[in-house]
Short mmCIF file of C-alpha atoms and ligand atoms in Angstrom, two decimals:
data_model
loop_
_atom_site.label_atom_id
_atom_site.label_comp_id
_atom_site.label_asym_id
_atom_site.label_seq_id
_atom_site.Cartn_x
_atom_site.Cartn_y
_atom_site.Cartn_z
CA UNK A 1 -20.44 6.71 20.36
CA UNK A 2 -21.57 3.16 19.65
CA UNK A 3 -20.13 1.42 16.65
CA UNK A 4 -21.26 -1.50 14.55
CA UNK A 5 -19.91 -2.94 11.30
CA UNK A 6 -22.87 -1.25 9.59
CA UNK A 7 -22.94 2.09 11.46
CA UNK A 8 -21.20 3.70 8.43
CA UNK A 9 -24.52 3.33 6.58
CA UNK A 10 -25.96 6.30 8.45
CA UNK A 11 -23.17 8.54 7.14
CA UNK A 12 -22.56 10.06 3.71
CA UNK A 13 -20.25 7.75 1.76
CA UNK A 14 -18.20 9.51 -0.91
CA UNK A 15 -17.06 7.85 -4.14
CA UNK A 16 -19.46 4.93 -4.07
CA UNK A 17 -20.72 3.26 -7.25
CA UNK A 18 -24.40 3.47 -8.10
CA UNK A 19 -25.24 -0.23 -8.07
CA UNK A 20 -28.09 -0.76 -10.56
CA UNK A 21 -29.22 -4.02 -8.92
CA UNK A 22 -29.68 -3.59 -5.16
CA UNK A 23 -31.20 -7.06 -4.68
CA UNK A 24 -28.16 -8.67 -6.25
CA UNK A 25 -25.86 -6.48 -4.13
CA UNK A 26 -27.61 -7.64 -0.96
CA UNK A 27 -27.40 -11.28 -2.05
CA UNK A 28 -23.64 -10.91 -2.63
CA UNK A 29 -23.17 -9.16 0.73
CA UNK A 30 -24.84 -12.14 2.46
CA UNK A 31 -22.64 -14.57 0.60
CA UNK A 32 -19.49 -12.63 1.50
CA UNK A 33 -20.51 -12.44 5.15
CA UNK A 34 -20.40 -16.25 5.26
CA UNK A 35 -17.04 -16.88 3.54
CA UNK A 36 -13.86 -17.55 5.56
CA UNK A 37 -11.83 -14.49 6.58
CA UNK A 38 -8.73 -13.77 4.47
CA UNK A 39 -6.53 -12.83 7.43
CA UNK A 40 -6.67 -13.49 11.14
CA UNK A 41 -6.99 -10.90 13.87
CA UNK A 42 -3.73 -12.10 15.44
CA UNK A 43 -1.84 -11.26 12.25
CA UNK A 44 -3.30 -7.77 12.17
CA UNK A 45 -2.22 -7.33 15.80
CA UNK A 46 1.26 -8.55 14.88
CA UNK A 47 1.49 -5.90 12.15
CA UNK A 48 0.21 -3.27 14.58
CA UNK A 49 2.99 -4.19 17.02
CA UNK A 50 5.54 -3.85 14.21
CA UNK A 51 4.10 -0.48 13.20
CA UNK A 52 4.39 0.61 16.83
CA UNK A 53 8.15 0.12 16.36
CA UNK A 54 7.96 2.36 13.31
CA UNK A 55 6.11 5.00 15.36
CA UNK A 56 9.00 4.80 17.82
CA UNK A 57 11.60 5.38 15.12
CA UNK A 58 12.96 1.84 15.29
CA UNK A 59 11.70 0.50 11.97
CA UNK A 60 10.68 1.62 8.51
CA UNK A 61 7.47 0.81 6.61
CA UNK A 62 7.71 -0.24 2.97
CA UNK A 63 4.19 -0.32 1.52
CA UNK A 64 4.09 -1.05 -2.19
CA UNK A 65 2.16 -2.58 -5.04
CA UNK A 66 -0.25 -1.83 -7.85
CA UNK A 67 -2.43 1.24 -8.02
CA UNK A 68 -5.21 -1.19 -8.92
CA UNK A 69 -4.95 -4.94 -9.17
CA UNK A 70 -6.51 -6.49 -12.23
CA UNK A 71 -8.72 -9.50 -12.80
CA UNK A 72 -7.07 -9.88 -16.22
CA UNK A 73 -3.36 -9.82 -15.48
CA UNK A 74 -3.78 -12.39 -12.71
CA UNK A 75 -0.91 -14.87 -12.70
CA UNK A 76 1.56 -16.52 -10.36
CA UNK A 77 4.40 -14.86 -12.26
CA UNK A 78 3.05 -11.35 -11.72
CA UNK A 79 2.63 -11.96 -7.98
CA UNK A 80 6.10 -13.47 -7.68
CA UNK A 81 7.76 -10.59 -9.56
CA UNK A 82 6.02 -8.01 -7.39
CA UNK A 83 7.04 -9.84 -4.23
CA UNK A 84 10.57 -10.17 -5.55
CA UNK A 85 11.09 -6.43 -6.04
CA UNK A 86 9.55 -5.64 -2.65
CA UNK A 87 11.89 -8.17 -0.99
CA UNK A 88 14.84 -6.58 -2.81
CA UNK A 89 13.84 -3.08 -1.75
CA UNK A 90 13.37 -4.21 1.86
CA UNK A 91 16.81 -5.83 1.92
CA UNK A 92 18.39 -2.67 0.51
CA UNK A 93 16.61 -0.50 3.07
CA UNK A 94 17.42 -2.77 5.99
CA UNK A 95 21.02 -3.53 5.07
CA UNK A 96 21.98 0.00 4.05
CA UNK A 97 20.22 1.92 6.79
CA UNK A 98 20.42 -0.62 9.62
CA UNK A 99 16.71 -0.09 10.29
CA UNK A 100 14.38 -3.10 9.75
CA UNK A 101 11.85 -2.67 6.95
CA UNK A 102 8.28 -3.88 7.53
CA UNK A 103 6.83 -5.15 4.25
CA UNK A 104 3.20 -4.42 3.41
CA UNK A 105 1.81 -5.00 -0.10
CA UNK A 106 -0.88 -3.02 -1.87
CA UNK A 107 -2.08 -6.44 -2.87
CA UNK A 108 -4.73 -9.15 -2.39
CA UNK A 109 -7.63 -6.68 -2.22
CA UNK A 110 -6.58 -3.45 -4.00
CA UNK A 111 -9.40 -3.59 -6.55
CA UNK A 112 -11.43 -0.40 -6.05
CA UNK A 113 -10.59 3.14 -7.15
CA UNK A 114 -12.00 6.56 -6.35
CA UNK A 115 -11.99 8.67 -9.53
CA UNK A 116 -11.95 12.41 -10.09
CA UNK A 117 -15.28 12.23 -11.95
CA UNK A 118 -18.15 9.72 -11.45
CA UNK A 119 -18.80 9.53 -15.19
CA UNK A 120 -16.79 9.75 -18.38
CA UNK A 121 -18.04 11.15 -21.67
CA UNK A 122 -16.65 10.00 -25.02
CA UNK A 123 -18.11 11.32 -28.29
CA UNK A 124 -21.26 12.47 -26.52
CA UNK A 125 -21.83 9.15 -24.68
CA UNK A 126 -21.75 9.36 -20.89
CA UNK A 127 -20.95 6.20 -18.87
CA UNK A 128 -19.89 5.49 -15.27
CA UNK A 129 -16.13 5.91 -14.74
CA UNK A 130 -14.03 2.79 -14.28
CA UNK A 131 -13.93 2.21 -10.52
CA UNK A 132 -11.65 -0.85 -10.38
CA UNK A 133 -12.31 -4.50 -11.12
CA UNK A 134 -14.18 -4.92 -7.85
CA UNK A 135 -16.91 -2.74 -9.39
CA UNK A 136 -16.83 -2.65 -13.21
CA UNK A 137 -14.54 -3.02 -16.23
CA UNK A 138 -12.26 -0.68 -18.14
CA UNK A 139 -13.51 -0.81 -21.79
CA UNK A 140 -15.81 2.08 -22.64
CA UNK A 141 -19.12 0.27 -23.19
CA UNK A 142 -22.35 0.33 -21.21
CA UNK A 143 -22.00 -3.37 -20.42
CA UNK A 144 -18.42 -3.11 -19.16
CA UNK A 145 -18.99 0.01 -17.11
CA UNK A 146 -22.10 -1.29 -15.33
CA UNK A 147 -21.31 -1.94 -11.63
CA UNK A 148 -21.76 -5.69 -11.04
CA UNK A 149 -21.98 -6.98 -7.44
CA UNK A 150 -20.65 -10.41 -8.53
CA UNK A 151 -17.29 -8.64 -8.92
CA UNK A 152 -17.09 -8.31 -5.14
CA UNK A 153 -17.03 -12.13 -4.95
CA UNK A 154 -14.43 -12.35 -7.68
CA UNK A 155 -12.29 -9.81 -5.80
CA UNK A 156 -12.57 -11.94 -2.68
CA UNK A 157 -11.63 -15.11 -4.57
CA UNK A 158 -8.67 -13.52 -6.33
CA UNK A 159 -7.51 -12.03 -3.02
CA UNK A 160 -7.70 -15.49 -1.41
CA UNK A 161 -5.56 -17.13 -4.08
CA UNK A 162 -3.11 -14.21 -4.15
CA UNK A 163 -2.71 -14.40 -0.41
CA UNK A 164 -2.30 -18.17 -0.57
CA UNK A 165 0.55 -17.82 -3.05
CA UNK A 166 2.15 -14.99 -1.05
CA UNK A 167 2.09 -17.15 2.06
CA UNK A 168 3.65 -20.02 0.06
CA UNK A 169 6.38 -17.81 -1.40
CA UNK A 170 7.25 -16.09 1.86
CA UNK A 171 7.22 -19.20 4.05
CA UNK A 172 8.21 -21.88 1.56
CA UNK A 173 11.80 -20.99 0.66
CA UNK A 174 11.48 -18.32 -2.05
CA UNK A 175 12.10 -15.53 0.46
CA UNK A 176 15.01 -17.31 2.22
CA UNK A 177 17.82 -14.77 2.69
CA UNK A 178 20.23 -17.37 1.29
CA UNK A 179 18.51 -16.67 -2.05
CA UNK A 180 19.07 -12.92 -1.88
CA UNK A 181 21.11 -13.05 -5.13
CA UNK A 182 18.37 -14.93 -6.95
CA UNK A 183 15.82 -12.14 -6.37
CA UNK A 184 17.68 -10.03 -8.92
CA UNK A 185 15.73 -10.47 -12.14
CA UNK A 186 17.60 -10.56 -15.41
CA UNK A 187 16.40 -7.21 -16.74
CA UNK A 188 17.33 -5.66 -13.40
CA UNK A 189 20.69 -7.42 -12.98
CA UNK A 190 22.11 -5.83 -16.12
CA UNK A 191 21.38 -2.28 -14.89
CA UNK A 192 23.42 -0.03 -12.60
CA UNK A 193 20.91 -0.52 -9.73
CA UNK A 194 21.01 -4.26 -10.35
CA UNK A 195 24.78 -4.31 -10.04
CA UNK A 196 24.67 -2.21 -6.93
CA UNK A 197 22.17 -4.71 -5.56
CA UNK A 198 24.42 -7.64 -6.53
CA UNK A 199 27.29 -6.17 -4.53
CA UNK A 200 25.06 -5.70 -1.49
CA UNK A 201 23.66 -9.23 -1.83
CA UNK A 202 27.22 -10.61 -2.02
CA UNK A 203 27.97 -8.93 1.31
CA UNK A 204 24.89 -10.51 2.84
CA UNK A 205 25.94 -13.91 1.46
CA UNK A 206 29.37 -13.47 2.99
CA UNK A 207 27.88 -12.46 6.34
CA UNK A 208 25.63 -15.54 6.36
CA UNK A 209 28.57 -17.82 5.49
CA UNK A 210 30.67 -16.17 8.18
CA UNK A 211 27.95 -16.76 10.76
CA UNK A 212 27.63 -20.38 9.72
CA UNK A 213 31.39 -20.97 9.77
CA UNK A 214 31.65 -19.66 13.32
CA UNK A 215 28.96 -22.08 14.37
CA UNK A 216 26.30 -19.40 14.83
CA UNK A 217 23.23 -20.96 13.37
CA UNK A 218 21.54 -19.17 10.51
CA UNK A 219 18.59 -21.50 10.91
CA UNK A 220 16.39 -18.81 12.47
CA UNK A 221 12.94 -18.53 10.88
CA UNK A 222 13.75 -14.83 10.27
CA UNK A 223 16.40 -15.95 7.76
CA UNK A 224 14.32 -18.56 5.99
CA UNK A 225 10.98 -16.83 5.90
CA UNK A 226 9.81 -13.30 5.20
CA UNK A 227 7.00 -11.52 6.96
CA UNK A 228 4.70 -9.92 4.47
CA UNK A 229 1.38 -8.21 5.14
CA UNK A 230 -1.49 -7.14 2.89
CA UNK A 231 -3.33 -3.83 2.59
CA UNK A 232 -5.74 -1.94 0.37
CA UNK A 233 -7.88 1.19 0.32
CA UNK A 234 -11.13 0.44 2.16
CA UNK A 235 -13.38 2.08 -0.42
CA UNK A 236 -16.32 -0.22 -1.09
CA UNK A 237 -17.74 -0.47 2.40
CA UNK A 238 -20.25 -3.26 1.69
CA UNK A 239 -17.26 -5.50 0.94
CA UNK A 240 -15.35 -4.40 4.05
CA UNK A 241 -18.39 -4.75 6.30
CA UNK A 242 -19.10 -8.27 5.03
CA UNK A 243 -15.55 -9.38 5.84
CA UNK A 244 -15.55 -7.81 9.30
CA UNK A 245 -15.59 -10.44 12.01
CA UNK A 246 -15.47 -10.53 15.78
CA UNK A 247 -12.20 -12.00 17.05
CA UNK A 248 -13.03 -14.85 19.41
CA UNK A 249 -9.89 -14.21 21.45
CA UNK A 250 -10.45 -10.55 22.25
CA UNK A 251 -14.11 -10.05 21.36
CA UNK A 252 -13.06 -7.12 19.16
CA UNK A 253 -13.97 -6.40 15.54
CA UNK A 254 -11.40 -6.87 12.78
CA UNK A 255 -11.77 -6.22 9.07
CA UNK A 256 -10.45 -9.58 7.87
CA UNK A 257 -10.16 -8.55 4.20
CA UNK A 258 -6.54 -7.43 4.81
CA UNK A 259 -4.08 -6.82 7.61
CA UNK A 260 -4.11 -3.05 7.10
CA UNK A 261 -6.74 -0.79 5.52
CA UNK A 262 -6.44 2.83 4.56
CA UNK A 263 -8.75 5.75 3.80
CA UNK A 264 -8.08 7.60 0.56
CA UNK A 265 -7.52 11.32 0.14
CA UNK A 266 -11.04 11.72 -1.30
CA UNK A 267 -12.91 9.87 1.44
CA UNK A 268 -11.33 11.14 4.66
CA UNK A 269 -14.23 13.41 5.70
CA UNK A 270 -14.35 13.35 9.49
CA UNK A 271 -18.09 12.65 9.61
CA UNK A 272 -18.13 10.48 6.53
CA UNK A 273 -18.80 6.77 6.20
CA UNK A 274 -15.18 5.70 5.66
CA UNK A 275 -13.83 7.25 8.86
CA UNK A 276 -16.85 5.88 10.71
CA UNK A 277 -16.22 2.36 9.44
CA UNK A 278 -12.48 2.24 10.11
CA UNK A 279 -12.69 3.78 13.56
CA UNK A 280 -14.39 0.63 14.83
CA UNK A 281 -12.14 -2.14 13.50
CA UNK A 282 -8.98 -2.92 15.44
CA UNK A 283 -6.65 -3.42 12.45
CA UNK A 284 -3.83 -0.99 11.87
CA UNK A 285 -5.33 1.71 9.65
CA UNK A 286 -3.99 4.44 7.41
CA UNK A 287 -5.21 7.76 6.07
CA UNK A 288 -3.91 9.67 3.08
CA UNK A 289 -2.99 13.30 3.73
CA UNK A 290 -2.96 15.62 0.72
CA UNK A 291 -2.00 19.27 0.23
CA UNK A 292 -5.40 20.67 1.24
CA UNK A 293 -5.34 19.01 4.69
CA UNK A 294 -5.34 21.40 7.64
CA UNK A 295 -3.68 20.72 11.00
CA UNK A 296 -7.12 20.69 12.70
CA UNK A 297 -8.46 18.15 10.22
CA UNK A 298 -5.52 15.82 10.69
CA UNK A 299 -5.53 16.05 14.47
CA UNK A 300 -9.30 15.38 14.22
CA UNK A 301 -8.55 12.23 12.19
CA UNK A 302 -6.07 11.13 14.87
CA UNK A 303 -8.66 11.67 17.64
CA UNK A 304 -11.34 9.82 15.70
CA UNK A 305 -9.28 6.88 14.46
CA UNK A 306 -6.98 6.47 17.44
CA UNK A 307 -8.60 7.97 20.54
CA UNK A 308 -6.65 5.57 22.75
CA UNK A 309 -3.38 6.74 21.23
CA UNK A 310 -2.20 3.25 20.58
CA UNK A 311 1.18 3.27 18.77
CA UNK A 312 1.00 1.40 15.45
CA UNK A 313 -2.75 1.84 15.09
CA UNK A 314 -2.61 4.87 12.77
CA UNK A 315 -0.39 5.59 9.79
CA UNK A 316 -0.65 8.99 8.11
CA UNK A 317 0.34 8.75 4.46
CA UNK A 318 1.54 12.14 3.24
CA UNK A 319 1.00 12.73 -0.51
CA UNK A 320 1.64 16.42 -0.96
CA UNK A 321 3.41 16.61 -4.31
CA UNK A 322 7.07 17.52 -4.73
CA UNK A 323 6.26 21.22 -4.92
CA UNK A 324 4.04 21.35 -1.83
CA UNK A 325 5.79 19.11 0.68
CA UNK A 326 8.26 21.68 2.07
CA UNK A 327 5.52 24.15 3.05
CA UNK A 328 2.58 21.79 3.47
CA UNK A 329 3.97 19.03 5.64
CA UNK A 330 5.77 20.73 8.59
CA UNK A 331 2.63 22.36 10.09
CA UNK A 332 0.90 18.96 10.05
CA UNK A 333 3.88 17.17 11.62
CA UNK A 334 4.03 19.80 14.34
CA UNK A 335 0.29 19.73 15.06
CA UNK A 336 0.21 15.94 15.39
CA UNK A 337 3.40 15.95 17.45
CA UNK A 338 2.09 18.69 19.78
CA UNK A 339 -1.24 16.89 20.19
CA UNK A 340 0.74 13.90 21.45
CA UNK A 341 -0.47 11.41 18.86
CA UNK A 342 1.87 8.46 18.27
CA UNK A 343 1.43 8.06 14.50
CA UNK A 344 3.50 6.47 11.79
CA UNK A 345 4.27 9.07 9.12
CA UNK A 346 4.94 7.71 5.68
CA UNK A 347 5.44 9.30 2.27
CA UNK A 348 3.43 8.46 -0.85
CA UNK A 349 5.51 10.32 -3.46
CA UNK A 350 3.28 9.16 -6.32
CA UNK A 351 -0.20 10.68 -6.09
CA UNK A 352 0.79 14.33 -5.78
CA UNK A 353 3.06 14.09 -8.83
CA UNK A 354 0.83 12.76 -11.59
CA UNK A 355 0.53 14.57 -14.91
CA UNK A 356 -0.34 13.79 -18.52
CA UNK A 357 2.60 13.53 -20.90
CA UNK A 358 2.56 15.01 -24.39
CA UNK A 359 1.82 11.48 -25.63
CA UNK A 360 -1.41 11.47 -23.59
CA UNK A 361 -0.21 8.99 -20.94
CA UNK A 362 -0.86 9.60 -17.28
CA UNK A 363 2.65 9.53 -15.83
CA UNK A 364 5.05 10.58 -13.06
CA UNK A 365 8.69 11.57 -13.22
CA UNK A 366 11.18 9.66 -11.09
CA UNK A 367 12.87 12.99 -10.21
CA UNK A 368 9.58 14.31 -8.73
CA UNK A 369 9.13 11.09 -6.75
CA UNK A 370 12.64 11.46 -5.37
CA UNK A 371 12.16 15.18 -4.71
CA UNK A 372 9.03 14.54 -2.65
CA UNK A 373 10.73 11.81 -0.61
CA UNK A 374 13.68 14.13 0.00
CA UNK A 375 11.31 16.92 1.09
CA UNK A 376 9.51 14.47 3.37
CA UNK A 377 12.76 13.57 5.14
CA UNK A 378 13.72 17.24 5.42
CA UNK A 379 10.34 18.16 6.96
CA UNK A 380 10.78 15.44 9.58
CA UNK A 381 14.30 16.56 10.39
CA UNK A 382 12.88 20.05 10.94
CA UNK A 383 10.04 18.82 13.19
CA UNK A 384 12.15 16.27 15.06
CA UNK A 385 9.82 13.46 14.00
CA UNK A 386 10.58 10.11 12.38
CA UNK A 387 10.15 9.71 8.61
CA UNK A 388 8.63 6.26 9.01
CA UNK A 389 8.31 4.87 5.53
CA UNK A 390 7.34 5.05 1.89
CA UNK A 391 4.13 4.08 0.13
CA UNK A 392 4.66 3.52 -3.59
CA UNK A 393 2.96 2.17 -6.69
CA UNK A 394 5.18 -0.33 -8.46
CA UNK A 395 5.30 -3.59 -10.32
CA UNK A 396 7.96 -6.25 -10.72
CA UNK A 397 7.67 -6.06 -14.49
CA UNK A 398 9.73 -4.06 -16.95
CA UNK A 399 6.95 -1.58 -17.72
CA UNK A 400 7.38 1.96 -19.07
CA UNK A 401 4.85 4.00 -17.09
CA UNK A 402 6.97 6.49 -15.09
CA UNK A 403 9.52 8.83 -16.72
CA UNK A 404 13.18 9.14 -15.81
CA UNK A 405 15.15 6.84 -13.56
CA UNK A 406 18.56 5.47 -14.42
CA UNK A 407 17.24 4.46 -17.86
CA UNK A 408 16.12 8.05 -18.51
CA UNK A 409 12.72 6.93 -19.82
CA UNK A 410 11.30 9.63 -22.11
CA UNK A 411 7.72 10.45 -23.07
CA UNK A 412 8.12 8.61 -26.37
CA UNK A 413 9.08 5.42 -24.44
CA UNK A 414 5.83 5.34 -22.46
CA UNK A 415 3.79 3.60 -25.15
CA UNK A 416 6.20 0.64 -25.29
CA UNK A 417 4.89 -1.14 -22.19
CA UNK A 418 2.18 0.93 -20.56
CA UNK A 419 0.02 -1.69 -18.80
CA UNK A 420 -1.39 -0.15 -15.63
CA UNK A 421 -5.10 -0.43 -14.84
CA UNK A 422 -5.03 3.01 -13.28
CA UNK A 423 -2.02 5.09 -12.13
CA UNK A 424 1.52 4.74 -13.53
CA UNK A 425 3.82 2.46 -11.52
CA UNK A 426 7.56 2.38 -11.00
CA UNK A 427 9.14 -0.59 -12.77
CA UNK A 428 11.43 -2.98 -10.86
CA UNK A 429 14.60 -1.00 -11.67
CA UNK A 430 13.05 2.31 -10.66
CA UNK A 431 11.76 0.70 -7.45
CA UNK A 432 15.19 -0.64 -6.56
CA UNK A 433 16.83 2.67 -7.41
CA UNK A 434 14.34 4.43 -5.11
CA UNK A 435 15.16 2.02 -2.26
CA UNK A 436 18.88 2.86 -2.52
CA UNK A 437 18.13 6.60 -2.53
CA UNK A 438 15.77 6.33 0.45
CA UNK A 439 18.28 4.24 2.40
CA UNK A 440 20.78 7.08 1.95
CA UNK A 441 18.30 9.54 3.45
CA UNK A 442 17.75 7.50 6.63
CA UNK A 443 19.87 8.99 9.38
CA UNK A 444 21.93 6.15 10.88
CA UNK A 445 22.47 8.18 14.06
CA UNK A 446 18.83 8.94 14.74
CA UNK A 447 17.59 8.52 18.28
CA UNK A 448 14.35 6.66 18.98
CA UNK A 449 11.28 8.84 19.35
CA UNK A 450 9.91 9.29 22.85
CA UNK A 451 6.26 8.42 22.63
CA UNK A 452 3.78 10.33 24.74
C1 PEP B 1 -4.20 5.50 -4.44
O1 PEP B 1 -3.51 5.22 -3.44
O2 PEP B 1 -4.21 4.81 -5.46
C2 PEP B 1 -5.00 6.74 -4.40
C3 PEP B 1 -6.11 6.88 -5.11
O3 PEP B 1 -4.45 7.68 -3.61
P1 PEP B 1 -5.07 9.02 -2.98
O4 PEP B 1 -6.22 8.59 -2.14
O5 PEP B 1 -3.91 9.51 -2.14
O6 PEP B 1 -5.39 9.93 -4.10
CO1 CO B 2 -3.00 5.24 -7.44
#
């Protein structure tokens, strides 16, 4: 089957906006096709090699960030706080479980959302649903909800400056392990998780000082710099196609809008446009796996997206819901295992556990998040496969969007700081708490997986 960056156009593409101005869309596509890539093919290959270690049971994937990034809340502070909590979580996972955590943000491109309904009706007025800032705007007015191609350019520009700042923070000293104490934000430090983190960070400090005092250099780049990768759902395929470039080194196609791209639960049709597009780029790719997925479907996805069975190429992101994971996941793990596909399995404990609180807020309960992660680990223990990571929606800010956690957030607290553009996110304390709980679930005596 031949593949081209535009071969998806011959397939049905689910969850696409109806762009009112096609001429303008084509003009923007041309402009995007000429801009510099955001990431380089070599970086995507580097991530793929790291994910191959996850597939082998030698590392853990921490993928985290906003449900939807916003054009409005764009600031250096917000990026830094998000990075900070992800660095903290990765340190907790790595130090407590002894397994290195690979850090991938839902960031610098996560601007498009599939929605349950294409339109929304309020008081008899029907308008297109909000599909993320890459497409339209949130306020309920005809002007705001109109899909505007110029937003694709704004998404590119915001991604470029976000990525620039992330590179500066991770390589320029902010992420130096010697600063592990300083990552603890004030509103986190005062909490039980924050104190638990402080104790762990003190141990790391002591270990670094010990190394230095024995003359072992702690000047390795690994100690001074963090490796951090970007990812988003590849939903708006005109954007992804325009940023797809041929790598001059290997002559292969890479989607240079992010290091890793994934296919959402609503767009994973085997013969659909999204699977067609991602099968041809050489980046590491992901696919969400919800409770309706059948073993045949998922093995079909593996065959289509990773026919060469390259470890690290494909990550399956299970999002069953706390109530469905125990029965739903094991048959899929077994089918993929028996088909000999070397995938990374990770757990998104957010999207199967969303409900509307009595205050009308879309929310999730921390206990459900934890229950799904626990069920995910149990299913892997049963199948003899490696629970390779977590995929979560979070922010570094002190928001009140998810219930429960050590603070015991209640429905009446949700209105206090409910700021998400789309789905409810864990706040920094809940994120850190989750990292400690997950680290406890990782089996320190696990044996590496034998890949086919
Ligand atoms: C998401 O990751 O924000 C999302 C929409 O997830 P899913 O495709 O699993 O529903
Ligand atoms: Co979401």
